[in-house]
């Protein structure tokens, strides 16, 4: 594109205005040819974990008989003070070992939300719940980032032997927090070993959960000698996703 101006016959002010107009046109044309800038992070962007995420183990491999023999569910429910009438979420419910025990503990006046992200798993669990005629259990199909539970509804939430499999725990815990009552507890059961070995070091768990505004309320070694129960409560404001500080995978 060429622009011809009769410069010799124009006053100095007119020349300057014409030059500025030409420059503006050239800059506009250059901007049209330039590639668009890369998109920045949005308000809903969560940081990724800086450590391995374990593969999901199919629920049918869970050995309920051995867990029942050591009284794992009863021990955990006692330590978390889960009582009749409570509303509890079993996050990553799998084949329903904890769901069945929780339903018996909270009774007809309570409720259990049995959540999982695998459609086949929730379908099997619905059949099991229906066969047992558990009217106080609601099976929920969630997503890897959001369990999809009612706001401010839970007295307790349990994540049992699956935290190391969560694709983005910051996102899941952030959404789960909206479902908790003000004094609710979150109990996480895991083995104290690297995440790639289907466990979570207890210091790393406290750091990652703490990044969402939770504080560790209690910590117990369980009777099987391999697992721990870490109990958290929300004590700080829930951060914006962009403000969450990810934890490093080593001290």
Coordinates of C-alpha atoms in Angstrom, one line a residue, residues 22 30 55 66 68 76 112 116 129 165 173 180 189 198 209 219 221 243 250:
X22 CA 0.3 7.4 8.2
X30 CA 0.9 -4.6 11.0
X55 CA -3.2 -45.3 38.0
X66 CA -9.5 -58.6 55.0
X68 CA -13.4 -56.1 57.6
X76 CA -12.1 -44.8 60.9
X112 CA -24.5 -41.2 52.5
X116 CA -17.3 -42.2 41.9
X129 CA -27.4 -50.3 47.2
X165 CA -5.2 -41.5 42.1
X173 CA -10.8 -30.4 47.1
X180 CA -19.0 -28.9 53.5
X189 CA -7.0 -42.6 54.5
X198 CA -0.2 -46.0 45.6
X209 CA -4.8 -30.1 51.4
X219 CA -3.6 -37.7 62.6
X221 CA -1.9 -44.6 62.4
X243 CA -3.8 -18.2 43.9
X250 CA 10.1 -33.5 47.9

